[in-house]
mmCIF file of C-alpha atoms in Angstrom:
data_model
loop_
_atom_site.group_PDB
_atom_site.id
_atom_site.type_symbol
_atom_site.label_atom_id
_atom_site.label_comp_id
_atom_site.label_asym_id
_atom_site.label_seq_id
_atom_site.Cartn_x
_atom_site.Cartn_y
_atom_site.Cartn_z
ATOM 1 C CA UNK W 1 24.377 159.862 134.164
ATOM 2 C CA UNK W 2 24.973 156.083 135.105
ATOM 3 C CA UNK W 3 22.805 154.776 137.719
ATOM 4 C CA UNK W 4 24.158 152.037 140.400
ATOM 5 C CA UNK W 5 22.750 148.576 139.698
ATOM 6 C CA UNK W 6 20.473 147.241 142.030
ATOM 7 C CA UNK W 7 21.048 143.954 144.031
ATOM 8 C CA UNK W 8 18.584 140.721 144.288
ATOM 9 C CA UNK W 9 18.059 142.129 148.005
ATOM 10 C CA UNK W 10 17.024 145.664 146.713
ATOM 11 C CA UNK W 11 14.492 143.804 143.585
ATOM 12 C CA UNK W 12 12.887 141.845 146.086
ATOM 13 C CA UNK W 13 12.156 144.529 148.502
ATOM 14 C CA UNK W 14 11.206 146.827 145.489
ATOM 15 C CA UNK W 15 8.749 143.486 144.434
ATOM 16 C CA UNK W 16 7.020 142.899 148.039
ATOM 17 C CA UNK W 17 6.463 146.368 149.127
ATOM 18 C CA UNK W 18 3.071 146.309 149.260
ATOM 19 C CA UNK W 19 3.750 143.305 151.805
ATOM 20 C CA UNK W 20 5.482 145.219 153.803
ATOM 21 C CA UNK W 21 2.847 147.583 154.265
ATOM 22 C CA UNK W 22 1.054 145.334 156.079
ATOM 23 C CA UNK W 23 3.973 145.458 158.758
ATOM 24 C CA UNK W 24 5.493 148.388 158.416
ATOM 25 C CA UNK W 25 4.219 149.861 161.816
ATOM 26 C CA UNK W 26 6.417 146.903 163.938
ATOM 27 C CA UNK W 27 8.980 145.507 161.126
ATOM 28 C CA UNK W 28 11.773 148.108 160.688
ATOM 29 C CA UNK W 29 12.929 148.831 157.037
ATOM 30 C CA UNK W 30 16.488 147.468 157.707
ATOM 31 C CA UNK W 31 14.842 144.121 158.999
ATOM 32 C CA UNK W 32 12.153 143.739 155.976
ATOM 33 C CA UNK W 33 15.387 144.140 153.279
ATOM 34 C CA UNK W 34 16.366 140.705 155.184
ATOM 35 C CA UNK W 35 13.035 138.912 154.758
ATOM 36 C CA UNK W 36 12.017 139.852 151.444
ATOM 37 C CA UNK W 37 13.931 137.432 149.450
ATOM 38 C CA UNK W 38 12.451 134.536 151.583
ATOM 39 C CA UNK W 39 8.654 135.854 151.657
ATOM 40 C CA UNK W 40 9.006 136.147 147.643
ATOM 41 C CA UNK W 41 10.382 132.253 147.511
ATOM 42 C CA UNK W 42 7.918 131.257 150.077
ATOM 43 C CA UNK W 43 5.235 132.592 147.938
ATOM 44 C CA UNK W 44 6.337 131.029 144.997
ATOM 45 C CA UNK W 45 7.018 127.861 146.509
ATOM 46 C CA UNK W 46 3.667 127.456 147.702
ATOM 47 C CA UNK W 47 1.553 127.540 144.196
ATOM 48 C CA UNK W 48 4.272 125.699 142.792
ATOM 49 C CA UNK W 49 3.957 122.654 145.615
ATOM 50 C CA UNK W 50 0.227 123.533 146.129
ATOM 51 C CA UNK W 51 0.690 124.358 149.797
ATOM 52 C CA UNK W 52 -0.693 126.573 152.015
ATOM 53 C CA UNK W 53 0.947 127.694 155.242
ATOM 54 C CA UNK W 54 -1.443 128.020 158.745
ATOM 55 C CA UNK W 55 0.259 130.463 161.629
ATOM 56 C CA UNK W 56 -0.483 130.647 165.164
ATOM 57 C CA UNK W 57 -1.309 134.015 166.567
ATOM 58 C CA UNK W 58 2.249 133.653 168.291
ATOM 59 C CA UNK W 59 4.330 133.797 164.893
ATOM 60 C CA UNK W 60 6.262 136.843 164.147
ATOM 61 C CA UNK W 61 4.420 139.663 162.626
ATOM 62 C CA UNK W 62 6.706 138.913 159.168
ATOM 63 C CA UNK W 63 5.211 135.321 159.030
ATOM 64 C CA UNK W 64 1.631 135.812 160.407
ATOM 65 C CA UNK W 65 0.955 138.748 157.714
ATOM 66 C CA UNK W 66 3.111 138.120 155.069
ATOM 67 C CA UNK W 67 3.319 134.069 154.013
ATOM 68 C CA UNK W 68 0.636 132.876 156.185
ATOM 69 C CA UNK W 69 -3.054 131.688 154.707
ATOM 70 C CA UNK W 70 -4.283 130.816 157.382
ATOM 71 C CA UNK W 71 -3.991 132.440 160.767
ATOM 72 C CA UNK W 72 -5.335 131.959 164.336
ATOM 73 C CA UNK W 73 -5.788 130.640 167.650
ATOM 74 C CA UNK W 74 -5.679 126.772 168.376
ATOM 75 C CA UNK W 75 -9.248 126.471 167.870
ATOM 76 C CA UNK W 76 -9.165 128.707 164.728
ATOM 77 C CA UNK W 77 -6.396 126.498 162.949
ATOM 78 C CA UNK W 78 -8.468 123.126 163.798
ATOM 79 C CA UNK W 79 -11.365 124.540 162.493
ATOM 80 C CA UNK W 80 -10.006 125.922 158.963
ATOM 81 C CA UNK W 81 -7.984 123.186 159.007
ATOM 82 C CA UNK W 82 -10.659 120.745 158.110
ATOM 83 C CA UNK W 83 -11.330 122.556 154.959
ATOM 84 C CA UNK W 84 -7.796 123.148 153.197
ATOM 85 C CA UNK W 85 -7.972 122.534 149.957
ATOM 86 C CA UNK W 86 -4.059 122.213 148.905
ATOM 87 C CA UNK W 87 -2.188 119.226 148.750
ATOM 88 C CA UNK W 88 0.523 120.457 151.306
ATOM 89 C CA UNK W 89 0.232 122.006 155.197
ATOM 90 C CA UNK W 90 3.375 124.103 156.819
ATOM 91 C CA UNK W 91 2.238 124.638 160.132
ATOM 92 C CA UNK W 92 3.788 127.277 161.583
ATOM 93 C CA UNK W 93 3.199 126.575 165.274
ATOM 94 C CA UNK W 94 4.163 124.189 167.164
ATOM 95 C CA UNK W 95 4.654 119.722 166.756
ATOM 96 C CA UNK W 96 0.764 119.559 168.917
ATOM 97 C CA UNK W 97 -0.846 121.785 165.989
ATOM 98 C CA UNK W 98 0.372 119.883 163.314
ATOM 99 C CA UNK W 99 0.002 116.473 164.432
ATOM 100 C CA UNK W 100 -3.895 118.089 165.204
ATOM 101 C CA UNK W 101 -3.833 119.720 161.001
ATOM 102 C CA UNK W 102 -2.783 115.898 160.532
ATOM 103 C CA UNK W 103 -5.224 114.206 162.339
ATOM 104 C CA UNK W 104 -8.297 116.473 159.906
ATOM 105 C CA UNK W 105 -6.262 115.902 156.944
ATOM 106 C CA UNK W 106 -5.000 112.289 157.538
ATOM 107 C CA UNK W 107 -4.644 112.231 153.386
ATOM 108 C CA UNK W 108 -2.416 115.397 153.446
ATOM 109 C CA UNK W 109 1.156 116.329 153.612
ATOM 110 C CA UNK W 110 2.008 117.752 156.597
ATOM 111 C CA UNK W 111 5.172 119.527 157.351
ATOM 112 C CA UNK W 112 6.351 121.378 160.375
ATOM 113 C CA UNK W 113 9.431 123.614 159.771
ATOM 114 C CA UNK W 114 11.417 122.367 162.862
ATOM 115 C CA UNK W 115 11.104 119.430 164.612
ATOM 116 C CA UNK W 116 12.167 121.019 167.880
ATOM 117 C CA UNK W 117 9.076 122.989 168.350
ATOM 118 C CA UNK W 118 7.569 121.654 171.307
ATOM 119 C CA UNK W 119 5.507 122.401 173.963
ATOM 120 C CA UNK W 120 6.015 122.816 178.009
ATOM 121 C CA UNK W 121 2.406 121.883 178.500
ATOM 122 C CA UNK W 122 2.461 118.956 176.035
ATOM 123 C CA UNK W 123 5.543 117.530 177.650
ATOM 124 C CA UNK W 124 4.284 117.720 180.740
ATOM 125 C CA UNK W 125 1.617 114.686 180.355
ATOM 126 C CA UNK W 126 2.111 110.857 178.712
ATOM 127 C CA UNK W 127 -1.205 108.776 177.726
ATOM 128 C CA UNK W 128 0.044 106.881 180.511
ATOM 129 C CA UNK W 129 -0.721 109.441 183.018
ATOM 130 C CA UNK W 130 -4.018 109.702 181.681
ATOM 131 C CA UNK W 131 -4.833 106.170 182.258
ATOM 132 C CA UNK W 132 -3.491 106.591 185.564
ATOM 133 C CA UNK W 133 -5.939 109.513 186.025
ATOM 134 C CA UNK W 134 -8.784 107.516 185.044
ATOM 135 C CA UNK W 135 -7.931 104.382 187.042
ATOM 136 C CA UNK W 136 -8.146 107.185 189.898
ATOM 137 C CA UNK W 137 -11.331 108.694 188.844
ATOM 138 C CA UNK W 138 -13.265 106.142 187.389
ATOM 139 C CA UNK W 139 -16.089 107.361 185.265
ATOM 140 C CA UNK W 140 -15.166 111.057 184.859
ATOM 141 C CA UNK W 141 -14.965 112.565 181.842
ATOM 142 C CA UNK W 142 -11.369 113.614 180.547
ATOM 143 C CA UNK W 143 -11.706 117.013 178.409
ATOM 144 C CA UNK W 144 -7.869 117.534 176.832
ATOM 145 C CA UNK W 145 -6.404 120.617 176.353
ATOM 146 C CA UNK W 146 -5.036 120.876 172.689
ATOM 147 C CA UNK W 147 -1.614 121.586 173.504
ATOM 148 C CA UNK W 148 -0.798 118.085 174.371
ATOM 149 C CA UNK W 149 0.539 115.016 171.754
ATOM 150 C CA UNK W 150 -1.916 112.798 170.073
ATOM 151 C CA UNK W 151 -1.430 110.081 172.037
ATOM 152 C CA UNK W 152 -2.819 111.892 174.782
ATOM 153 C CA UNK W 153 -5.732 113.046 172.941
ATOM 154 C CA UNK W 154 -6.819 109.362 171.973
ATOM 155 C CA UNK W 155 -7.100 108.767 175.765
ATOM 156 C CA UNK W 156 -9.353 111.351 176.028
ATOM 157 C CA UNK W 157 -13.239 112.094 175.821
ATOM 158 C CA UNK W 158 -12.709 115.423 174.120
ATOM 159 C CA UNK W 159 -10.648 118.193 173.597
ATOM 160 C CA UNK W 160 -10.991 121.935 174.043
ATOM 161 C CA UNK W 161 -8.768 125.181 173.671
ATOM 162 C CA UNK W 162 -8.577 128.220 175.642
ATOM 163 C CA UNK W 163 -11.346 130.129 173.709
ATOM 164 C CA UNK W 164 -13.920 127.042 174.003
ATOM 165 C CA UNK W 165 -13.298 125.676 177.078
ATOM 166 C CA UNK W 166 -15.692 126.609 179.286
ATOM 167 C CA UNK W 167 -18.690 125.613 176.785
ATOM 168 C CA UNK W 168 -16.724 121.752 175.994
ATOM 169 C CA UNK W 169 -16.561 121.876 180.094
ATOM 170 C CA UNK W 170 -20.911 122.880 180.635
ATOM 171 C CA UNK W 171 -21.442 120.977 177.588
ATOM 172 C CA UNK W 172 -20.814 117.675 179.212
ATOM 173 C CA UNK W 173 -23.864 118.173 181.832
ATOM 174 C CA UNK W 174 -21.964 116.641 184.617
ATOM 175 C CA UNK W 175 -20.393 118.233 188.031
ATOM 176 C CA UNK W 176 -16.971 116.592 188.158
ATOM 177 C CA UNK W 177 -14.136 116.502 185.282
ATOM 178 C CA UNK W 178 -10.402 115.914 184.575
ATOM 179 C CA UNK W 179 -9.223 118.802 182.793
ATOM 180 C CA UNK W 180 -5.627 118.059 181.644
ATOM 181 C CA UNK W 181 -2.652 119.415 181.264
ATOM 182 C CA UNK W 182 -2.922 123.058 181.914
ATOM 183 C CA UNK W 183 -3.182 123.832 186.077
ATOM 184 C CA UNK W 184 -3.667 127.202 185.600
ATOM 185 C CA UNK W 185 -6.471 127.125 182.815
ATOM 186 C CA UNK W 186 -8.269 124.264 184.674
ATOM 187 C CA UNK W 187 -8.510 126.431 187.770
ATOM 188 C CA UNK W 188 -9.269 129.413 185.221
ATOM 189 C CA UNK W 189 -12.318 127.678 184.021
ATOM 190 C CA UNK W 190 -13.424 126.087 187.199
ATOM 191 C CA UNK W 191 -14.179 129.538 188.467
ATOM 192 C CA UNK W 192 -16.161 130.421 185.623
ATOM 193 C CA UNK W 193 -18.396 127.042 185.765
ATOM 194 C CA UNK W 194 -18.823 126.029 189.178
ATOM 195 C CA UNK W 195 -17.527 122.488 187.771
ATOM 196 C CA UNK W 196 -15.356 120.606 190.022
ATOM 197 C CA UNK W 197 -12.027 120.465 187.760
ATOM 198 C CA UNK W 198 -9.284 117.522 188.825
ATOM 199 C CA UNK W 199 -6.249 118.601 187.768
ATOM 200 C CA UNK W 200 -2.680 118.047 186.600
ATOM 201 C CA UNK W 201 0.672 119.891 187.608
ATOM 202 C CA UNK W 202 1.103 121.442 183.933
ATOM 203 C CA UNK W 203 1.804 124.877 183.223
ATOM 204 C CA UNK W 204 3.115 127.228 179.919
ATOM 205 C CA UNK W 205 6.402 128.285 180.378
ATOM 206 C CA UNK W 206 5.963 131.805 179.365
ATOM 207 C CA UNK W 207 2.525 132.407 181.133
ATOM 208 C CA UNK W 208 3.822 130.915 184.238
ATOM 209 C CA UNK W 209 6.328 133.520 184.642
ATOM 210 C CA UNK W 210 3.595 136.288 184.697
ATOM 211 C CA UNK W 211 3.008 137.377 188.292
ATOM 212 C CA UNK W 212 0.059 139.036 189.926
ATOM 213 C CA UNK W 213 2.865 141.852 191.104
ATOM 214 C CA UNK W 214 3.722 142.362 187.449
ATOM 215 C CA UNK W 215 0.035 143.013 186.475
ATOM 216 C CA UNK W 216 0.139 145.632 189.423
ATOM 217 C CA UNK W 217 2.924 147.605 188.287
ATOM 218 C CA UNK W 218 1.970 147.596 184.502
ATOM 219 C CA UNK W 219 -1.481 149.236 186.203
ATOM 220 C CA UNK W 220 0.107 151.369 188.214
ATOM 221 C CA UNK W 221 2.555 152.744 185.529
ATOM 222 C CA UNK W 222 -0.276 152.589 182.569
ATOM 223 C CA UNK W 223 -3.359 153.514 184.476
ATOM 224 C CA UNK W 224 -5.386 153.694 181.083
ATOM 225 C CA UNK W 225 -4.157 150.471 179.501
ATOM 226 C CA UNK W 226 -6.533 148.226 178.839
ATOM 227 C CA UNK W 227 -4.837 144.519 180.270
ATOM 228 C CA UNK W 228 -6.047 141.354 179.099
ATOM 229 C CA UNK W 229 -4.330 138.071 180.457
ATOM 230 C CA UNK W 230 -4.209 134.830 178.760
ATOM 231 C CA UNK W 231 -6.247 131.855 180.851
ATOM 232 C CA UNK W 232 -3.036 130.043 180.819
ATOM 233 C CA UNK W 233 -1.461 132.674 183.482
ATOM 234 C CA UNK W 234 -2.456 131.849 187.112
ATOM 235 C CA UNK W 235 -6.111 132.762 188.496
ATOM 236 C CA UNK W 236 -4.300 135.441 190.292
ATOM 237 C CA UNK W 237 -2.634 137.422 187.577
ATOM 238 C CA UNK W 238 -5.759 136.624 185.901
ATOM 239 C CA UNK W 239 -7.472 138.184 189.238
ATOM 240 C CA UNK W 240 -5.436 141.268 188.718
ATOM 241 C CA UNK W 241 -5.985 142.228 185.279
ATOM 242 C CA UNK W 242 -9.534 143.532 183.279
ATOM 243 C CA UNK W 243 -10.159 140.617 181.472
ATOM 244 C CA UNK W 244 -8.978 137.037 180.198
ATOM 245 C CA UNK W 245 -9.310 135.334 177.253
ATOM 246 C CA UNK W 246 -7.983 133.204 174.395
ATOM 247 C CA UNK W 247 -5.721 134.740 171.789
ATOM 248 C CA UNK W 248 -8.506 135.341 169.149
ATOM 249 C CA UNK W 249 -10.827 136.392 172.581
ATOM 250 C CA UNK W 250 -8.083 139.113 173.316
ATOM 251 C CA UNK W 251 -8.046 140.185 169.530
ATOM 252 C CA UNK W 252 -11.886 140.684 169.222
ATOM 253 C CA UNK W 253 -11.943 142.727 172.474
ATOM 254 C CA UNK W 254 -9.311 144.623 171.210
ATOM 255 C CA UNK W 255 -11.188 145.567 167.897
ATOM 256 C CA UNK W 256 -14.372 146.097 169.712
ATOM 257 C CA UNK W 257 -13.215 148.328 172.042
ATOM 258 C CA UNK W 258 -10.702 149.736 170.081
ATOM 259 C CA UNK W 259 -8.772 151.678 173.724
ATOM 260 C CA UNK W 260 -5.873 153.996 173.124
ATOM 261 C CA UNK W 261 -3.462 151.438 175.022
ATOM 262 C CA UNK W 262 -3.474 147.783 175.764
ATOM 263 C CA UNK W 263 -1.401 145.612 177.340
ATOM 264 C CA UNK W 264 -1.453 141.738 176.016
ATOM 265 C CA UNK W 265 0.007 139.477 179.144
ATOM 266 C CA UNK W 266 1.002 136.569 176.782
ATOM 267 C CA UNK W 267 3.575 135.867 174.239
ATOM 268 C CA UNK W 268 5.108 138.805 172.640
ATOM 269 C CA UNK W 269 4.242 138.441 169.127
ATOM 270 C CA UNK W 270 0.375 138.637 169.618
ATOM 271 C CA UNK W 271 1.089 142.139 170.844
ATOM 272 C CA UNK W 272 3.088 142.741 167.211
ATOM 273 C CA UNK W 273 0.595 141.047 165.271
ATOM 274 C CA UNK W 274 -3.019 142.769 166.767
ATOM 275 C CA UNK W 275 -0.302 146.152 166.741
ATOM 276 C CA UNK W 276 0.630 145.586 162.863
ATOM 277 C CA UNK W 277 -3.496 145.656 162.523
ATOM 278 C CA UNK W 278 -4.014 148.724 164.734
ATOM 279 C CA UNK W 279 -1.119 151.099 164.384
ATOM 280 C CA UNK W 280 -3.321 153.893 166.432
ATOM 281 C CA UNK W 281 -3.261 151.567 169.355
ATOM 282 C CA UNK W 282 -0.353 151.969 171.490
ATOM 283 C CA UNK W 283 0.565 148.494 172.906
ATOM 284 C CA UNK W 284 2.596 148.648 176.177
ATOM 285 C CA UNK W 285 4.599 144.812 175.923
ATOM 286 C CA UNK W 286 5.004 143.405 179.195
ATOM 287 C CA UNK W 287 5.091 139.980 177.374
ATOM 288 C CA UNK W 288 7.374 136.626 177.113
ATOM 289 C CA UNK W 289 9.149 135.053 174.516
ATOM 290 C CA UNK W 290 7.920 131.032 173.596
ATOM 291 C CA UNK W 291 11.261 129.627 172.609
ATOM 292 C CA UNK W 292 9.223 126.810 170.388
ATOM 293 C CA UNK W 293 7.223 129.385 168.510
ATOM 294 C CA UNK W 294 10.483 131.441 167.322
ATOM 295 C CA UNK W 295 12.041 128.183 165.647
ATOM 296 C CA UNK W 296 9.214 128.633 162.749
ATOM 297 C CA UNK W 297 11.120 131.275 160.633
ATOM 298 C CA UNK W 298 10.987 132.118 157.273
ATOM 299 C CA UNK W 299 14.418 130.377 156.735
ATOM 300 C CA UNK W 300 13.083 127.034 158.167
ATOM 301 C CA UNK W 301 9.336 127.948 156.391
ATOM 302 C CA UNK W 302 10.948 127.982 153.156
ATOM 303 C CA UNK W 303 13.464 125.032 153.432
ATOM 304 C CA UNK W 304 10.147 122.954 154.750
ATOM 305 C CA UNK W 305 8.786 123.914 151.428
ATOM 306 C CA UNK W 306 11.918 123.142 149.399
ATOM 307 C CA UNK W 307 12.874 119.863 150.717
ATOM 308 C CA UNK W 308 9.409 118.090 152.197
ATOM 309 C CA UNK W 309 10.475 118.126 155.746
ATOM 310 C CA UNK W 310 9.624 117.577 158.429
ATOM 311 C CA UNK W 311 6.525 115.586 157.603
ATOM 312 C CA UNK W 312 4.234 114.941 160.338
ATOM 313 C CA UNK W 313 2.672 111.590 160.683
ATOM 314 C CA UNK W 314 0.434 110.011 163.686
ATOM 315 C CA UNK W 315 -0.226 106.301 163.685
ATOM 316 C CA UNK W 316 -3.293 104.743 162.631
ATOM 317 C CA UNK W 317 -4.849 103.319 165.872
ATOM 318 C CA UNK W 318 -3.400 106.408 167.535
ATOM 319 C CA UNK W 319 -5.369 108.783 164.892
ATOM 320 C CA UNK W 320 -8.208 107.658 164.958
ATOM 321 C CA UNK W 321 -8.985 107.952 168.638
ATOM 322 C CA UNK W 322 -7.475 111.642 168.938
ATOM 323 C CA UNK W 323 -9.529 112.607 166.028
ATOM 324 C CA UNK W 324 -12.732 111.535 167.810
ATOM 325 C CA UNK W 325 -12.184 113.793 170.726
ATOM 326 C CA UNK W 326 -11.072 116.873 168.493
ATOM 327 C CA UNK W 327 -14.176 116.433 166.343
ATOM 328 C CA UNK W 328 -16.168 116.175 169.425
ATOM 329 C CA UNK W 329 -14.963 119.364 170.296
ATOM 330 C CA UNK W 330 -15.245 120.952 166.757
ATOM 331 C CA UNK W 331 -18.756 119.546 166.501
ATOM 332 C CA UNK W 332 -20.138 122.098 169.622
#
């Protein structure tokens, strides 16, 4: 009895099963037979270029559980950043993270698999406009959100992200601050410190488009959902659901109180991603898309790998002052 051969698709879904596994629960079958010839090159690729590959809590569950080392919030990646061993970084994120994996590893390779993944909030503010801030407010601390370039950073006194803000913002002992560029997190925090936050007109383009009414429905129509917003949404969708928190804040609640439904207003992969890890949670998705996040595929992942590109480099005056306020931060 003759038996049909088997194509290089079919081997290399037959060779990464046990990776798909990890993501069977929100990767259909007919969508893993696509991926699996990429995930087995990435994987080779990286011992043979001695790279490792860091993902945002926003990549796409096939990336974030599959190719990834690393994997995190902002303030998770800047942390294990500082102690990668290999010779190369793929950031799979967005420009702001790996110019920040850059700025710990200034003697590293860094690549970011497309150069057009940007960031509303990053765009939103030039190291001009921080000088222009300070000119206004002489004397008062500027505390830098890490989605922003790092020329902006090396204006500032120190950074933060989401999940440390409020303890870079009480750490600083003083009852007045710029917090730049996020609006909404500013005003987020400033209610949790008592700190009088200056602000500046920047906001995330998909937790902008949350509304308070949204938060109301999804309540009304999932009375047993647990909802947890993301401090980038406004302080009245925050107002409206049970909690707020970073990305990695959201995941530990998640685990910790381990509800029978949750509903994640943030990006839509973190729902897939916390899901792929909890298949007995059901995870109701009123989320939004980040256009920058999606252009890290595995396609672009692997062809970073094959070809070197595109390497990320800051300059050297430029460096040096951004790194100061990021380790300022990392250092609390």
């Amino acid at each position: 009895m003759s038996t049909l051969p088997t194509s290089p698709t079919d081997d290399a879904v037959a060779r990464t099963a046990d990776l798909y596994e990890r993501v069977r629960h929100v990767v259909p079958a007919v969508e893993w037979a696509a991926f699996a010839e990429d995930v087995e090159a990435i994987l080779a690729l990286k011992q043979q270029k001695d790279a490792v590959v860091l993902a945002h809590n926003y990549q796409t569950p096939e990336i974030f559980h599959c190719v990834s080392d690393i994997v995190g919030d902002s303030l998770a990646l800047a942390r294990e950043a500082q102690h990668v061993d290999a010779e190369v970084i793929v950031l799979a994120g967005v420009h702001f993270m790996a110019e920040t994996a850059k700025l710990l590893n200034p003697a590293k390779r860094v690549l970011v698999p497309d150069l057009r993944a940007g960031c509303s909030l990053a765009e939103s503010i030039t190291a001009a406009d921080v000088r222009g801030l300070r000119a206004q407010h002489p004397g008062v601390p500027v505390v830098t959100y890490v989605n922003t370039s790092a020329e902006v950073k090396a204006e500032s006194d120190i950074c933060c992200t989401s999940g440390n803000a409020v303890a870079v913002i009480e750490s600083l002992g003083t009852d007045r601050v710029i917090m730049i560029p996020d609006e909404f997190l500013a005003r987020n925090v400033a209610a949790q410190t008592g700190v009088e936050v200056i602000t500046w007109p920047g906001r995330c383009e998909v937790h902008e488009r949350f509304t308070p009414g949204d938060v109301r429905q999804l309540r009304a129509e999932h009375p047993e959902a647990l909802v947890l917003a993301h401090p980038e949404c406004s302080p009245e969708v925050v107002a409206e659901a049970h909690g707020s928190g970073s990305t990695a804040q959201m995941l530990d609640l998640v685990q910790v109180r381990r509800p029978p439904q949750v509903a994640l207003i943030t990006e839509c992969s973190m729902s897939d991603n916390v899901a792929a890890q909890h298949p007995d949670i059901d995870f109701v998705r009123p989320c939004n898309i980040c256009p920058h996040m999606r252009r890290s595929t595995l396609g672009t992942i692997r062809r970073a790998l094959e070809t070197g590109t595109h390497e990320v480099t800051v300059p050297g005056d430029v460096a040096e002052r951004a790194r100061r306020a990021v380790e300022r931060m990392l250092a609390l």
